[in-house]
Amino acid sequence: MRKTKQQAQLTKEAILAAALQCFSEQGFFNTSLDDIAKSANVTRGAVYWHFSNKADIFDALHEQLHEPFIKIILQDLEVESQHPIKQLKQLCIKLLHELGDNPSKISTMKLFFQCDYSGDLAQFKQLHQNKKLQSLELFEQYFKRAQNNRLINPDTNPRILTLTLHCFLKGVLFEYLNHSDLIDLTAHSESLIEQLFQGLEDCHGTKQSI
Amino acid sequence: MRKTKQQAQLTKEAILAAALQCFSEQGFFNTSLDDIAKSANVTRGAVYWHFSNKADIFDALHEQLHEPFIKIILQDLEVESQHPIKQLKQLCIKLLHELGDNPSKISTMKLFFQCDYSGDLAQFKQLHQNKKLQSLELFEQYFKRAQNNRLINPDTNPRILTLTLHCFLKGVLFEYLNHSDLIDLTAHSESLIEQLFQGLEDCHGTKQSI
DNA sequence: TATTATACATACACGAATGTATGTTGTCAA
DNA sequence: TTGACAACATACATTCGTGTATGTATAATA
């Protein structure tokens, strides 16, 4: 019955995968730990060994989605391109492509897009929001570098540019996640990003938001 | 103990109001019928007298939000303006204003915007979607009338115009509901609608969506 | 005015889910 | 090779919410 360390890691991952599937199909609050356990071919004992409760699994799924994103961005930021905006554009395309090629990541995103952080999940609302802000700050680095290189108007607030990019990506993903017939990420992500960056690169801080 | 008919109607409305508040604060799946009952200063007995279960209350809230909207549109459609597009514009402004002035309707919309129709709510996913489509068809009437009056390009698909309007309104409401600091419905709804209809009225079917 | 059905409050039975306590077996380290 | 502990499975207690059954006072009705 006792498994080796690698086997134990596999069951942990199996539990996470099963939880993701259950949450996606039945929603977080309508899946019991027994549902997850059975779906992973283990018992609740295994689940409680690897996680402290259902909310903990939820948080682990969020970390599993967020961590590689941060890693990719941090790694990309290590090289200082002469054209940070173009570098960022390429990064966005890369990220969207990776999403399109990864159905489980799609499911995870959908889960966090629509979930209502209440009850057991309330404790993670601020934490996950902070993680989002953390990644936004990383994106902002590109615009700051661009401003240092005199590539964009010095009066433009880098944070506004970052928010623009973020809202756009959110809108694209929202449409994609809810009406996947409308948008094909692998096919359209490049043109969508190109279209947006067209505006960002031309930005001279003249446009007013409401 | 026995109440008059009007009093009974009042308690029913009190239960609905209490349910809305509970759902908004704790989420649908994290509020018990006892929560609702206590919040309405009644017992679960009263709740079960007026509604068959929690999901039924949820559906009643949806109907309570949807029905007056439909009524307003149907009533507006009774007069056949010479300029159906302008008529529609005025209607949209009116609807947005009414939303902005009605906090409980705002809460209800937020509830249905973010909810994840799983578990007990799965039965209403299609029904509520159908209700939405029903209102879309009413909106479409305006564009059809405009086309009959040769006010817009005959090649333009009225349904596309309707979808454009719908997506725009959805986007505005989504931003408003989630970041009410960004948009003030009573202050901005007119200019927002004006801006959109600028494009719709000029529409000659030349613009291509992705 | 007597009766009946209404509009609830109260009480009860039941299942489902959770968390924990304990049992079991195999692995690894010494 | 042999304890000791890791990686679970099993069993148990407890809570919570639901649905329903029953009680009850009073408004409507005849």
Coordinates of C-alpha atoms (C1' of nucleotides) in Angstrom, one line a residue:
Chain A
M1 CA 0.0 0.0 0.0
R2 CA 2.8 2.4 0.8
K3 CA 3.9 4.1 -2.4
T4 CA 7.3 5.5 -3.5
K5 CA 7.8 9.3 -3.5
Q6 CA 7.3 9.6 -7.2
Q7 CA 4.1 7.5 -7.1
A8 CA 2.8 9.7 -4.3
Q9 CA 3.5 12.8 -6.4
L10 CA 1.5 11.1 -9.2
T11 CA -1.5 10.5 -7.1
K12 CA -1.3 14.1 -5.9
E13 CA -1.4 15.3 -9.5
A14 CA -4.2 12.8 -10.3
I15 CA -6.2 14.3 -7.4
L16 CA -5.7 17.8 -8.8
A17 CA -6.6 16.7 -12.3
A18 CA -9.7 15.0 -11.0
A19 CA -10.7 18.0 -8.9
L20 CA -10.3 20.3 -11.9
Q21 CA -12.6 18.0 -14.0
C22 CA -15.2 17.8 -11.2
F23 CA -15.1 21.5 -10.6
S24 CA -15.5 22.2 -14.3
E25 CA -18.4 19.8 -14.7
Q26 CA -20.3 20.3 -11.5
G27 CA -19.0 23.5 -10.0
F28 CA -16.9 23.9 -6.9
F29 CA -19.7 23.9 -4.4
N30 CA -21.5 20.9 -5.9
T31 CA -18.5 18.5 -5.9
S32 CA -17.7 16.7 -2.7
L33 CA -14.3 15.4 -1.7
D34 CA -15.7 11.9 -2.4
D35 CA -16.5 12.9 -5.9
I36 CA -12.9 14.0 -6.4
A37 CA -11.5 10.9 -4.7
K38 CA -13.5 8.5 -6.8
S39 CA -12.7 10.4 -9.9
A40 CA -9.0 10.0 -9.1
N41 CA -9.5 6.3 -8.1
V42 CA -8.5 6.9 -4.5
T43 CA -10.3 7.5 -1.2
R44 CA -10.9 10.6 0.8
G45 CA -8.0 9.5 2.9
A46 CA -5.6 10.2 0.1
V47 CA -7.1 13.5 -0.6
Y48 CA -6.8 14.6 3.1
W49 CA -3.3 13.3 3.1
H50 CA -2.2 15.7 0.3
F51 CA -4.6 18.6 1.0
S52 CA -6.1 20.0 4.1
N53 CA -9.6 20.5 2.5
K54 CA -11.5 21.3 -0.6
A55 CA -10.6 25.0 -0.6
D56 CA -6.9 24.0 -0.4
I57 CA -7.3 22.0 -3.6
F58 CA -8.9 25.0 -5.2
D59 CA -6.0 27.2 -4.2
A60 CA -3.5 24.5 -5.4
L61 CA -5.2 24.6 -8.8
H62 CA -4.8 28.4 -8.9
E63 CA -1.1 28.1 -8.0
Q64 CA -0.6 25.4 -10.6
L65 CA -2.0 27.8 -13.3
H66 CA -0.4 31.0 -12.0
E67 CA 3.1 29.8 -11.3
P68 CA 4.3 28.8 -14.8
F69 CA 2.9 32.0 -16.1
I70 CA 5.0 34.0 -13.7
K71 CA 8.0 31.9 -14.5
I72 CA 7.7 32.4 -18.2
I73 CA 7.4 36.2 -17.8
L74 CA 10.3 36.4 -15.3
Q75 CA 12.4 34.4 -17.6
D76 CA 11.4 36.6 -20.6
L77 CA 12.2 39.7 -18.6
E78 CA 15.8 38.5 -18.1
V79 CA 16.7 39.5 -21.6
E80 CA 16.5 43.2 -22.2
S81 CA 15.4 43.7 -25.8
Q82 CA 15.9 46.9 -27.7
H83 CA 12.2 46.9 -28.4
P84 CA 10.4 46.0 -25.2
I85 CA 7.0 46.5 -26.7
K86 CA 7.7 44.0 -29.5
Q87 CA 9.1 41.7 -26.9
L88 CA 5.9 42.0 -24.9
K89 CA 3.9 41.4 -28.0
Q90 CA 5.7 38.2 -28.7
L91 CA 5.3 37.1 -25.1
C92 CA 1.6 37.7 -25.2
I93 CA 1.3 35.6 -28.4
K94 CA 3.4 32.9 -26.8
L95 CA 1.2 32.9 -23.7
L96 CA -2.1 32.8 -25.7
H97 CA -0.7 30.0 -27.9
E98 CA 0.3 28.0 -24.8
L99 CA -3.2 28.4 -23.5
G100 CA -4.8 27.3 -26.7
D101 CA -2.6 24.2 -26.8
N102 CA -3.4 23.3 -23.2
P103 CA -7.0 22.3 -22.6
S104 CA -6.5 21.7 -18.9
K105 CA -5.2 25.2 -18.5
I106 CA -8.2 26.5 -20.3
S107 CA -10.5 24.6 -17.9
T108 CA -8.6 26.1 -15.0
M109 CA -8.9 29.6 -16.3
K110 CA -12.6 29.2 -16.9
L111 CA -12.9 28.0 -13.3
F112 CA -11.4 31.1 -11.9
F113 CA -13.1 33.4 -14.3
Q114 CA -16.6 32.4 -13.3
C115 CA -16.1 31.4 -9.7
D116 CA -17.7 33.5 -7.0
Y117 CA -15.2 33.5 -4.1
S118 CA -17.8 33.0 -1.4
G119 CA -18.0 30.7 1.5
D120 CA -14.9 28.5 1.8
L121 CA -13.3 30.5 -1.1
A122 CA -13.7 33.9 0.4
Q123 CA -10.3 33.5 2.1
F124 CA -8.6 33.4 -1.4
K125 CA -10.3 36.3 -3.0
Q126 CA -7.7 38.8 -1.9
L127 CA -4.8 36.4 -2.3
H128 CA -5.7 35.5 -5.9
Q129 CA -6.3 39.2 -6.6
N130 CA -2.9 40.0 -5.3
K131 CA -1.3 37.3 -7.5
K132 CA -3.0 39.0 -10.5
L133 CA -1.7 42.4 -9.5
Q134 CA 1.8 40.8 -9.2
S135 CA 1.7 39.6 -12.8
L136 CA 0.4 43.0 -13.9
E137 CA 3.4 44.6 -12.4
L138 CA 5.6 42.3 -14.4
F139 CA 3.8 43.4 -17.6
E140 CA 4.3 47.0 -16.6
Q141 CA 8.1 46.4 -16.6
Y142 CA 8.0 46.2 -20.4
F143 CA 6.3 49.5 -20.8
K144 CA 8.6 51.1 -18.3
R145 CA 11.6 49.9 -20.3
A146 CA 10.0 51.2 -23.5
Q147 CA 9.6 54.5 -21.8
N148 CA 13.2 54.6 -20.7
N149 CA 14.2 53.8 -24.3
R150 CA 12.0 56.8 -25.5
L151 CA 9.9 54.4 -27.5
I152 CA 6.6 55.6 -26.2
N153 CA 5.3 59.0 -25.0
P154 CA 6.9 59.8 -21.6
D155 CA 3.6 61.3 -20.5
T156 CA 1.7 58.1 -20.9
N157 CA 1.1 56.2 -17.7
P158 CA 2.6 52.7 -18.0
R159 CA 0.0 51.4 -15.6
I160 CA -2.7 52.6 -18.0
L161 CA -1.1 50.8 -20.8
T162 CA -0.8 47.7 -18.7
L163 CA -4.5 47.9 -17.7
T164 CA -5.4 48.3 -21.4
L165 CA -3.5 45.2 -22.3
H166 CA -5.0 43.3 -19.3
C167 CA -8.6 44.3 -20.1
F168 CA -8.1 43.3 -23.7
L169 CA -6.7 39.9 -22.8
K170 CA -9.4 39.4 -20.3
G171 CA -12.1 40.3 -22.9
V172 CA -10.6 38.0 -25.4
L173 CA -10.3 35.1 -22.9
F174 CA -13.8 35.8 -21.6
E175 CA -15.3 35.5 -25.1
Y176 CA -13.1 32.5 -25.9
L177 CA -14.0 30.7 -22.7
N178 CA -17.7 31.3 -23.0
H179 CA -18.2 31.1 -26.7
S180 CA -15.3 29.1 -28.0
D181 CA -17.0 29.0 -31.4
L182 CA -16.4 32.8 -31.8
I183 CA -12.6 32.8 -31.3
D184 CA -10.0 30.2 -32.0
L185 CA -7.0 31.1 -29.8
T186 CA -4.4 29.3 -31.9
A187 CA -5.7 30.9 -35.1
H188 CA -6.6 34.4 -34.0
S189 CA -4.3 35.2 -31.1
E190 CA -1.6 36.7 -33.3
S191 CA -3.9 39.0 -35.3
L192 CA -5.8 40.0 -32.1
I193 CA -2.5 40.9 -30.3
E194 CA -1.2 42.7 -33.4
Q195 CA -4.4 44.7 -33.6
L196 CA -4.1 45.8 -30.0
F197 CA -0.4 46.6 -30.1
Q198 CA -1.0 48.7 -33.2
G199 CA -2.9 51.0 -30.9
L200 CA -0.4 50.7 -28.0
E201 CA 2.6 51.5 -30.1
D202 CA 0.9 54.5 -31.7
C203 CA -0.1 55.7 -28.3
H204 CA 0.7 59.3 -27.6
G205 CA -1.5 59.6 -24.6
T206 CA -4.1 61.6 -26.5
K207 CA -7.0 59.2 -26.1
Q208 CA -9.2 59.7 -23.2
S209 CA -11.0 57.0 -21.3
I210 CA -14.4 57.8 -20.0
Chain B
M1 CA -51.2 34.3 13.0
R2 CA -53.1 34.0 9.7
K3 CA -52.3 37.1 7.6
T4 CA -54.3 38.9 5.0
K5 CA -53.6 38.3 1.3
Q6 CA -51.7 41.6 1.0
Q7 CA -49.7 40.8 4.0
A8 CA -48.8 37.4 2.6
Q9 CA -47.7 39.1 -0.6
L10 CA -45.5 41.4 1.5
T11 CA -43.8 38.5 3.2
K12 CA -43.2 36.8 -0.1
E13 CA -41.5 39.9 -1.4
A14 CA -39.6 40.2 1.9
I15 CA -38.3 36.6 1.4
L16 CA -37.2 37.5 -2.2
A17 CA -35.4 40.6 -1.0
A18 CA -33.7 38.7 1.8
A19 CA -32.7 35.9 -0.6
L20 CA -31.2 38.4 -3.0
Q21 CA -29.2 40.0 -0.2
C22 CA -28.0 36.6 1.1
F23 CA -27.1 35.4 -2.4
S24 CA -25.2 38.6 -3.1
E25 CA -23.3 38.5 0.2
Q26 CA -22.6 34.8 0.6
G27 CA -23.3 33.3 -2.8
F28 CA -26.2 31.0 -3.8
F29 CA -24.6 27.7 -2.6
N30 CA -23.4 29.1 0.7
T31 CA -26.8 30.5 1.8
S32 CA -29.2 28.1 3.5
L33 CA -33.0 28.5 3.5
D34 CA -32.6 29.3 7.2
D35 CA -30.3 32.2 6.4
I36 CA -32.9 33.6 4.1
A37 CA -35.8 33.0 6.5
K38 CA -33.9 34.7 9.4
S39 CA -32.9 37.6 7.2
A40 CA -36.6 38.0 6.3
N41 CA -37.7 37.6 10.0
V42 CA -39.7 34.5 9.2
T43 CA -39.1 30.8 9.5
R44 CA -38.4 28.2 6.9
G45 CA -42.0 27.3 7.1
A46 CA -42.9 30.6 5.4
V47 CA -40.3 30.1 2.8
Y48 CA -41.5 26.6 1.9
W49 CA -45.1 28.0 1.8
H50 CA -44.2 30.5 -0.9
F51 CA -41.5 28.6 -2.8
S52 CA -40.8 25.0 -3.4
N53 CA -37.0 25.2 -2.7
K54 CA -34.0 27.4 -2.9
A55 CA -33.6 27.0 -6.7
D56 CA -37.2 28.1 -7.1
I57 CA -36.3 31.4 -5.2
F58 CA -33.4 31.8 -7.6
D59 CA -35.7 31.4 -10.6
A60 CA -38.2 33.8 -9.1
L61 CA -35.5 36.5 -8.7
H62 CA -34.6 36.0 -12.3
E63 CA -38.2 36.4 -13.4
Q64 CA -38.6 39.4 -11.2
L65 CA -35.7 41.0 -13.0
H66 CA -36.6 39.9 -16.5
E67 CA -40.3 40.5 -16.6
P68 CA -40.4 44.3 -16.2
F69 CA -37.7 44.5 -18.9
I70 CA -39.7 42.6 -21.4
K71 CA -42.8 44.6 -20.5
I72 CA -41.0 47.9 -21.0
I73 CA -39.7 46.8 -24.4
L74 CA -43.1 45.4 -25.5
Q75 CA -44.8 48.6 -24.5
D76 CA -42.2 50.6 -26.3
L77 CA -42.6 48.5 -29.5
E78 CA -46.3 49.3 -29.6
V79 CA -45.5 52.8 -31.0
E80 CA -43.9 52.6 -34.4
S81 CA -41.5 55.5 -34.6
Q82 CA -40.3 56.9 -37.9
H83 CA -36.8 56.4 -36.7
P84 CA -36.7 53.0 -35.0
I85 CA -33.0 53.3 -34.3
K86 CA -33.4 56.5 -32.4
Q87 CA -36.3 54.9 -30.6
L88 CA -34.1 52.0 -29.7
K89 CA -31.4 54.4 -28.5
Q90 CA -33.8 56.2 -26.2
L91 CA -35.0 52.8 -24.9
C92 CA -31.5 51.7 -24.1
I93 CA -30.7 54.9 -22.3
K94 CA -34.0 54.5 -20.4
L95 CA -33.2 50.9 -19.5
L96 CA -29.7 51.7 -18.3
H97 CA -31.0 54.7 -16.3
E98 CA -33.6 52.5 -14.6
L99 CA -30.8 50.1 -13.7
G100 CA -28.6 52.8 -12.3
D101 CA -31.5 54.0 -10.1
N102 CA -32.4 50.6 -8.8
P103 CA -29.7 49.1 -6.6
S104 CA -31.6 45.9 -6.0
K105 CA -31.8 45.3 -9.8
I106 CA -28.1 45.9 -9.9
S107 CA -27.6 43.2 -7.3
T108 CA -29.8 40.8 -9.1
M109 CA -28.0 41.3 -12.4
K110 CA -24.7 40.8 -10.7
L111 CA -26.0 37.6 -9.3
F112 CA -26.9 36.2 -12.7
F113 CA -23.8 37.5 -14.4
Q114 CA -21.4 35.6 -12.2
C115 CA -23.4 32.6 -11.2
D116 CA -22.3 29.2 -12.5
Y117 CA -25.6 27.4 -13.2
S118 CA -24.4 24.1 -11.7
G119 CA -26.0 21.6 -9.3
D120 CA -29.5 22.8 -8.4
L121 CA -29.3 25.6 -10.9
A122 CA -28.4 23.5 -13.9
Q123 CA -32.1 23.1 -14.7
F124 CA -32.4 26.9 -15.3
K125 CA -29.4 27.3 -17.5
Q126 CA -31.3 26.8 -20.7
L127 CA -34.4 28.5 -19.5
H128 CA -32.7 31.7 -18.6
Q129 CA -30.7 31.6 -21.8
N130 CA -34.0 31.3 -23.7
K131 CA -35.3 34.3 -21.9
K132 CA -32.3 36.2 -23.0
L133 CA -32.7 35.2 -26.6
Q134 CA -36.4 36.2 -26.3
S135 CA -35.4 39.8 -25.4
L136 CA -32.8 39.8 -28.1
E137 CA -35.5 39.1 -30.6
L138 CA -37.4 42.0 -29.3
F139 CA -34.4 44.2 -29.9
E140 CA -34.1 42.9 -33.3
Q141 CA -37.5 44.2 -34.2
Y142 CA -36.2 47.7 -34.1
F143 CA -33.5 47.0 -36.6
K144 CA -35.9 45.1 -38.9
R145 CA -38.2 48.1 -38.8
A146 CA -35.3 50.4 -39.6
Q147 CA -34.5 48.1 -42.6
N148 CA -38.0 48.2 -43.8
N149 CA -37.9 52.0 -43.7
R150 CA -34.6 51.9 -45.7
L151 CA -32.8 53.5 -42.8
I152 CA -29.9 51.1 -42.8
N153 CA -28.2 49.0 -45.4
P154 CA -30.5 46.2 -46.5
D155 CA -27.5 43.8 -46.7
T156 CA -26.7 44.2 -43.0
N157 CA -28.0 41.3 -40.9
P158 CA -30.3 42.7 -38.2
R159 CA -29.2 39.9 -35.9
I160 CA -25.6 41.0 -36.2
L161 CA -26.6 44.5 -35.2
T162 CA -28.6 43.1 -32.3
L163 CA -25.6 41.0 -31.2
T164 CA -23.4 44.1 -31.4
L165 CA -25.7 46.0 -29.2
H166 CA -26.1 43.1 -26.8
C167 CA -22.3 42.5 -26.5
F168 CA -21.8 46.2 -25.9
L169 CA -24.4 46.4 -23.2
K170 CA -23.0 43.3 -21.6
G171 CA -19.5 44.7 -21.6
V172 CA -20.7 47.9 -20.1
L173 CA -22.7 46.2 -17.4
F174 CA -19.8 43.7 -16.7
E175 CA -17.4 46.6 -16.1
Y176 CA -20.0 48.4 -14.1
L177 CA -20.9 45.5 -11.9
N178 CA -17.4 44.5 -11.2
H179 CA -15.7 47.9 -11.0
S180 CA -18.4 50.4 -10.2
D181 CA -15.7 53.0 -9.7
L182 CA -15.0 52.9 -13.5
I183 CA -18.4 53.6 -14.8
D184 CA -21.3 55.6 -13.4
L185 CA -24.4 54.3 -15.1
T186 CA -26.6 57.4 -14.5
A187 CA -23.8 59.7 -15.6
H188 CA -22.3 57.8 -18.5
S189 CA -25.0 55.7 -20.0
E190 CA -26.2 58.4 -22.4
S191 CA -22.7 59.1 -23.9
L192 CA -21.9 55.4 -24.0
I193 CA -25.1 54.6 -26.0
E194 CA -24.6 57.6 -28.2
Q195 CA -21.1 56.4 -29.0
L196 CA -22.2 52.9 -30.0
F197 CA -25.2 54.1 -32.0
Q198 CA -23.0 56.4 -33.9
G199 CA -21.4 53.3 -35.4
L200 CA -24.7 51.4 -35.8
E201 CA -26.4 54.2 -37.7
D202 CA -23.5 54.7 -40.0
C203 CA -23.3 51.0 -40.6
H204 CA -23.1 50.0 -44.2
G205 CA -22.2 46.4 -43.7
T206 CA -18.6 47.0 -44.7
K207 CA -16.9 46.3 -41.4
Q208 CA -15.8 42.8 -40.9
S209 CA -15.7 41.0 -37.6
I210 CA -12.9 38.6 -37.0
Chain C
dT1 C1' -71.4 32.6 13.0
dA2 C1' -69.6 28.3 12.1
dT3 C1' -66.6 26.4 9.0
dT4 C1' -62.8 26.0 6.1
dA5 C1' -58.8 26.9 4.0
dT6 C1' -54.8 30.0 4.4
dA7 C1' -50.4 31.5 6.1
dC8 C1' -47.4 30.5 8.5
dA9 C1' -44.5 28.3 13.0
dT10 C1' -42.8 24.2 15.0
dA11 C1' -41.0 19.5 15.1
dC12 C1' -39.1 15.6 13.2
dA13 C1' -36.6 12.3 10.1
dC14 C1' -33.2 11.7 6.9
dG15 C1' -29.1 11.9 4.0
dA16 C1' -25.0 13.9 2.7
dA17 C1' -20.6 15.8 3.6
dT18 C1' -17.0 16.9 6.5
dG19 C1' -13.1 16.1 9.7
dT20 C1' -10.7 13.0 12.4
dA21 C1' -9.2 8.8 14.5
dT22 C1' -7.4 4.6 13.6
dG23 C1' -5.8 0.7 10.9
dT24 C1' -2.6 -1.3 7.3
dT25 C1' 1.1 -2.0 4.3
dG26 C1' 5.0 -1.1 2.0
dT27 C1' 9.3 1.8 1.7
dC28 C1' 13.4 3.6 3.2
dA29 C1' 17.1 4.6 6.2
dA30 C1' 20.2 3.0 9.6
Chain D
dT1 C1' 16.8 -6.5 8.7
dT2 C1' 14.2 -4.1 11.2
dG3 C1' 12.1 -0.4 13.2
dA4 C1' 9.9 3.9 11.9
dC5 C1' 7.4 6.5 9.2
dA6 C1' 5.1 7.7 4.8
dA7 C1' 1.0 7.0 2.0
dC8 C1' -2.8 5.9 2.0
dA9 C1' -7.7 3.0 3.3
dT10 C1' -11.3 2.4 6.5
dA11 C1' -14.3 3.6 10.2
dC12 C1' -16.6 6.8 13.1
dA13 C1' -18.7 10.9 15.1
dT14 C1' -20.8 15.1 14.2
dT15 C1' -22.7 18.8 12.0
dC16 C1' -25.7 20.9 8.7
dG17 C1' -29.2 21.4 5.5
dT18 C1' -33.2 19.7 3.5
dG19 C1' -38.0 18.2 3.0
dT20 C1' -42.1 17.1 5.2
dA21 C1' -45.4 16.3 8.6
dT22 C1' -48.0 18.5 11.9
dG23 C1' -49.8 22.2 14.8
dT24 C1' -52.3 26.7 15.1
dA25 C1' -54.4 31.0 14.8
dT26 C1' -57.0 33.8 11.9
dA27 C1' -58.9 35.7 7.6
dA28 C1' -62.2 34.6 4.2
dT29 C1' -66.5 32.7 3.0
dA30 C1' -71.0 30.8 3.1

